[in-house]
Each structure stands twice: as C-alpha cells, then as structure tokens.
Amino acid sequence: MPSHVFETMGTVVSFAIADAPGVADAVTAVEHHFGAFDARFSLYSADSELSRVASGQLALTASSDELRSTYASALRWRDDTGGAFTPHRPDGVIDLNGTVKALAMQAAADELLDRGCTDWCLNAGGDVLCAGNQPDGSPWRVGVVDPADRGALLFSIPVDGTRHAVATSGSAERGDHIWTATAIDRSYLQATVVADDIETADVLATAIIAGGPDALASFVERWSIDVLTVARDGSLAATPGLTAALERP
C-alpha cells in the first residue's frame, strides 16, 4: 500500500492508502486540510490569524468563527481536565497547537471517508488515525517509540473496533514543552492514549503527562479510553485494554 508523505505544522505527515481512481485528488485534499489549519493557527507564521491575535493586531472578538470556536473548544478541554490541559502559554498567549493537529487529522479523515476511501492510516507526528484494515485484512498496528531509545519500538497496538485513534505525548523527544494551568506532575515520561477520536486521544495524552496518576485515574473513569504510560524510572503500566501490548513489541 503506497505511503504519501508531506511536511506541515512543523512535523511530518504520512498516510497509507490503497491505489484507486481518485486517490491523487484525495491526497491533495488531505494536504489542503492540514495547510488550511496551519495557515490559520500557526504561531510560527507572523501572518497567521492566531499570530495576529497574539500580537494584538487582531482582537479575538474580531477573529473568524473558526478560530473562536476552536479556542472555545480548547477552553472546554481545560475545564474538563481540571486545568491539566490548557490553550494558554505561561505568558498568556493563546496557543491552540494542543488541538489543531488533531482537528486537521479529523478533517482529513472526514474527507477521505466522504470520498469513499475506507482503508487508510494517517500518521501526523506520531499521532495516528486509521480506518478499515491493512491490505491483508488484518487490523492496522501502531508502533510507539521507546522514550529512552528513539530508534526502538516500545510496544505496538492493534487499532480495531471503535477505537481507531492513538496519540502519544511526552518529553523524551521535545523536552519539557508541556504547560498547564496547574502544577505539572512529573510522574510520567510518556503517555499513549487510544480513543474513539483523535482529539480526545491527543488532549488526554497531554493532560496525563501534565496531571500524573490522579489525572489518569479520573480520565479513565470519565472517558472511553485505554492508556499505557512510561514512568520516569522506565516502568510501564497499562489499562486492561492495552495489557497485551506490554507482552509483544
């Protein structure tokens, strides 16, 4: 199954999809969705709408419906996670990077499904969203890297059933880049969340790193997710749905 690769949002996006009539147009549409989100929300581009809000050139109240609704959604996640996830940097700047990559992935997925593409796997910077199966009919498997050795897999997860989104967050690759509205818990080096949708997986993976074991226990009770964590001492722990992942890389 061919893999298509492009760079956007400061990361690499790749997705595997079977060759079929219209696939080239589908690939172009996927790239367009990521490009549109990046153009609006990137804080690395001075011309983006969010950068203009951050610099004071554009009032938040005068920004687009898309920006304000995305910000409102991020604020709901902040409230739902008790502040373990926040769209605000320590200096108060609105930073929606914690949700917009997932939203771009979902928009791309919706586009593929609308076009009748039923078997594909989309990977954006290590976060994965899949549909259908591999060419041999088996479920997609998502490999998660070892935070102590970025060239090795720590475990792999079959993506099947309704939970077809996998997100991993941690400080091993990018350093301590996560901020929170509360004190950061340092218990976990890495957290992987499997969920029904990629936004939930992405947000809660970040919030577990920030909130630690107490946040993890709360989230597992409130959301339909499975979680596998890597502690600072290298020990692994998993919810029941991912216990088998610890037994086989």
Coordinates of C-alpha atoms in Angstrom, one line a residue, residues 30-211:
V30 CA -5.7 15.9 2.8
E31 CA -2.7 18.2 2.3
H32 CA -5.1 21.1 1.8
H33 CA -6.8 20.5 5.1
F34 CA -3.5 20.4 7.0
G35 CA -2.3 23.5 5.1
A36 CA -5.5 25.4 6.0
F37 CA -5.2 24.7 9.7
D38 CA -1.5 25.6 9.7
A39 CA -2.2 28.9 7.9
R40 CA -4.8 29.9 10.4
F41 CA -3.3 28.7 13.7
S42 CA 0.5 28.6 13.4
L43 CA 2.3 30.8 15.8
Y44 CA 5.5 30.4 13.8
S45 CA 4.0 32.4 10.9
A46 CA 3.5 36.1 11.7
D47 CA 0.8 36.3 9.0
S48 CA -1.5 33.6 10.5
E49 CA -4.7 34.7 12.1
L50 CA -3.7 33.4 15.5
S51 CA -0.4 35.2 15.4
R52 CA -2.2 38.4 14.7
V53 CA -4.4 37.8 17.7
A54 CA -1.3 37.0 19.8
S55 CA 0.5 40.2 18.7
G56 CA -2.6 42.4 19.3
Q57 CA -3.0 43.2 15.6
L58 CA -6.4 41.5 15.6
A59 CA -8.9 41.4 18.5
L60 CA -10.1 38.0 19.5
T61 CA -13.6 39.2 19.2
A62 CA -13.0 40.2 15.6
S63 CA -11.4 36.9 14.6
S64 CA -13.0 34.3 12.5
D65 CA -15.7 31.9 13.7
E66 CA -13.3 29.0 13.2
L67 CA -10.7 30.5 15.5
R68 CA -13.1 31.5 18.2
S69 CA -14.9 28.1 18.1
T70 CA -11.6 26.2 18.3
Y71 CA -10.5 28.4 21.2
A72 CA -13.8 27.8 23.0
S73 CA -13.4 24.0 22.5
A74 CA -9.9 24.2 24.0
L75 CA -11.2 26.1 27.0
R76 CA -13.8 23.3 27.5
W77 CA -11.0 20.8 27.5
R78 CA -9.2 22.9 30.1
D79 CA -12.2 22.8 32.3
D80 CA -12.9 19.1 31.7
T81 CA -9.3 18.2 32.6
G82 CA -9.2 20.4 35.7
G83 CA -6.5 22.6 34.1
A84 CA -4.2 19.7 33.2
F85 CA -4.7 20.8 29.5
T86 CA -4.7 24.5 28.7
P87 CA -4.7 26.6 25.5
H88 CA -2.6 29.3 27.2
R89 CA 1.1 29.5 27.4
P90 CA 2.7 30.7 30.6
D91 CA 2.9 34.2 29.2
G92 CA -0.8 34.2 28.5
V93 CA -0.5 33.8 24.7
I94 CA -3.3 31.6 23.2
D95 CA -1.7 28.5 21.7
L96 CA -4.0 26.0 20.1
N97 CA -1.3 23.6 19.0
G98 CA -2.7 21.1 21.5
T99 CA -5.9 20.6 19.5
V100 CA -5.4 21.9 15.9
K101 CA -3.3 19.0 14.7
A102 CA -5.9 16.6 15.8
L103 CA -8.6 18.7 14.2
A104 CA -6.7 18.7 11.0
M105 CA -6.3 15.0 11.1
Q106 CA -10.1 14.6 11.7
A107 CA -10.9 16.9 8.8
A108 CA -8.6 14.9 6.5
A109 CA -10.2 11.7 7.7
D110 CA -13.7 13.0 7.0
E111 CA -12.6 14.0 3.6
L112 CA -11.2 10.5 2.9
L113 CA -14.4 8.8 4.1
D114 CA -16.6 11.2 2.1
R115 CA -14.6 10.2 -1.0
G116 CA -15.3 6.5 -0.4
C117 CA -11.8 5.7 0.9
T118 CA -12.4 3.0 3.5
D119 CA -8.9 1.6 4.3
W120 CA -6.1 4.0 5.2
C121 CA -3.8 5.0 8.1
L122 CA -2.9 8.6 8.8
N123 CA 0.2 9.5 10.9
A124 CA 0.9 13.1 11.9
G125 CA 3.9 13.5 14.1
G126 CA 3.4 10.1 15.8
D127 CA -0.3 10.5 16.4
V128 CA -2.3 8.0 14.3
L129 CA -5.9 7.8 13.0
C130 CA -6.9 4.7 11.0
A131 CA -9.9 3.3 9.1
G132 CA -10.6 -0.1 7.9
N133 CA -7.8 -2.7 7.6
Q134 CA -4.4 -3.4 6.1
P135 CA -4.3 -4.9 2.6
D136 CA -4.2 -8.4 4.0
G137 CA -7.3 -7.8 6.1
S138 CA -5.6 -7.6 9.4
P139 CA -6.1 -4.5 11.7
W140 CA -3.6 -1.7 11.5
R141 CA -0.9 -1.8 14.1
V142 CA 0.6 1.4 15.6
G143 CA 4.1 1.3 16.9
V144 CA 5.1 3.5 19.8
V145 CA 8.7 4.5 20.2
D146 CA 10.8 3.9 23.3
P147 CA 11.4 7.3 25.0
A148 CA 14.8 6.0 26.1
D149 CA 15.7 5.0 22.5
R150 CA 14.0 6.8 19.7
G151 CA 15.2 4.2 17.2
A152 CA 13.4 1.4 19.0
L153 CA 9.7 0.4 19.4
L154 CA 8.5 0.1 23.0
F155 CA 5.3 -1.7 22.0
S156 CA 2.7 -1.9 19.3
I157 CA -1.1 -1.6 19.4
P158 CA -3.7 -3.1 17.1
V159 CA -6.2 -0.5 16.0
D160 CA -9.6 -2.1 15.7
G161 CA -13.1 -1.8 16.9
T162 CA -14.4 1.7 17.5
R163 CA -11.1 2.9 19.0
H164 CA -9.1 3.9 15.9
A165 CA -7.2 6.9 17.2
V166 CA -3.8 6.7 19.0
A167 CA -1.9 9.7 20.4
T168 CA 1.4 9.8 22.4
S169 CA 2.7 12.7 24.4
G170 CA 5.9 13.1 26.5
S171 CA 9.1 15.0 27.0
A172 CA 11.6 12.5 25.6
E173 CA 11.8 13.9 22.1
R174 CA 10.9 17.6 22.5
G175 CA 11.9 18.2 26.1
D176 CA 9.5 19.6 28.7
H177 CA 7.3 21.5 26.3
I178 CA 4.0 20.9 28.1
W179 CA 2.5 23.7 30.1
T180 CA -0.6 23.5 32.3
A181 CA -2.9 25.7 34.4
T182 CA -1.9 23.7 37.5
A183 CA 1.4 22.4 38.8
I184 CA 2.9 19.9 36.4
D185 CA 3.2 16.3 37.8
R186 CA 6.5 14.7 36.8
S187 CA 5.5 11.1 37.3
Y188 CA 5.3 10.1 33.6
L189 CA 7.8 10.4 30.8
Q190 CA 5.4 9.3 28.1
A191 CA 1.7 8.5 27.8
T192 CA -0.2 6.8 24.9
V193 CA -3.9 7.1 24.7
V194 CA -6.2 5.0 22.5
A195 CA -9.7 6.5 21.9
D196 CA -12.6 6.7 19.5
D197 CA -11.5 10.1 18.2
I198 CA -8.1 11.7 17.7
E199 CA -8.8 14.9 19.5
T200 CA -9.7 13.1 22.7
A201 CA -6.7 10.9 22.4
D202 CA -4.4 13.8 21.8
V203 CA -5.7 16.1 24.5
L204 CA -5.8 13.4 27.2
A205 CA -2.3 12.1 26.4
T206 CA -1.0 15.6 27.0
A207 CA -3.2 16.1 30.1
I208 CA -2.0 12.8 31.6
I209 CA 1.6 13.9 31.3
A210 CA 0.8 17.2 33.0
G211 CA -1.6 15.8 35.6

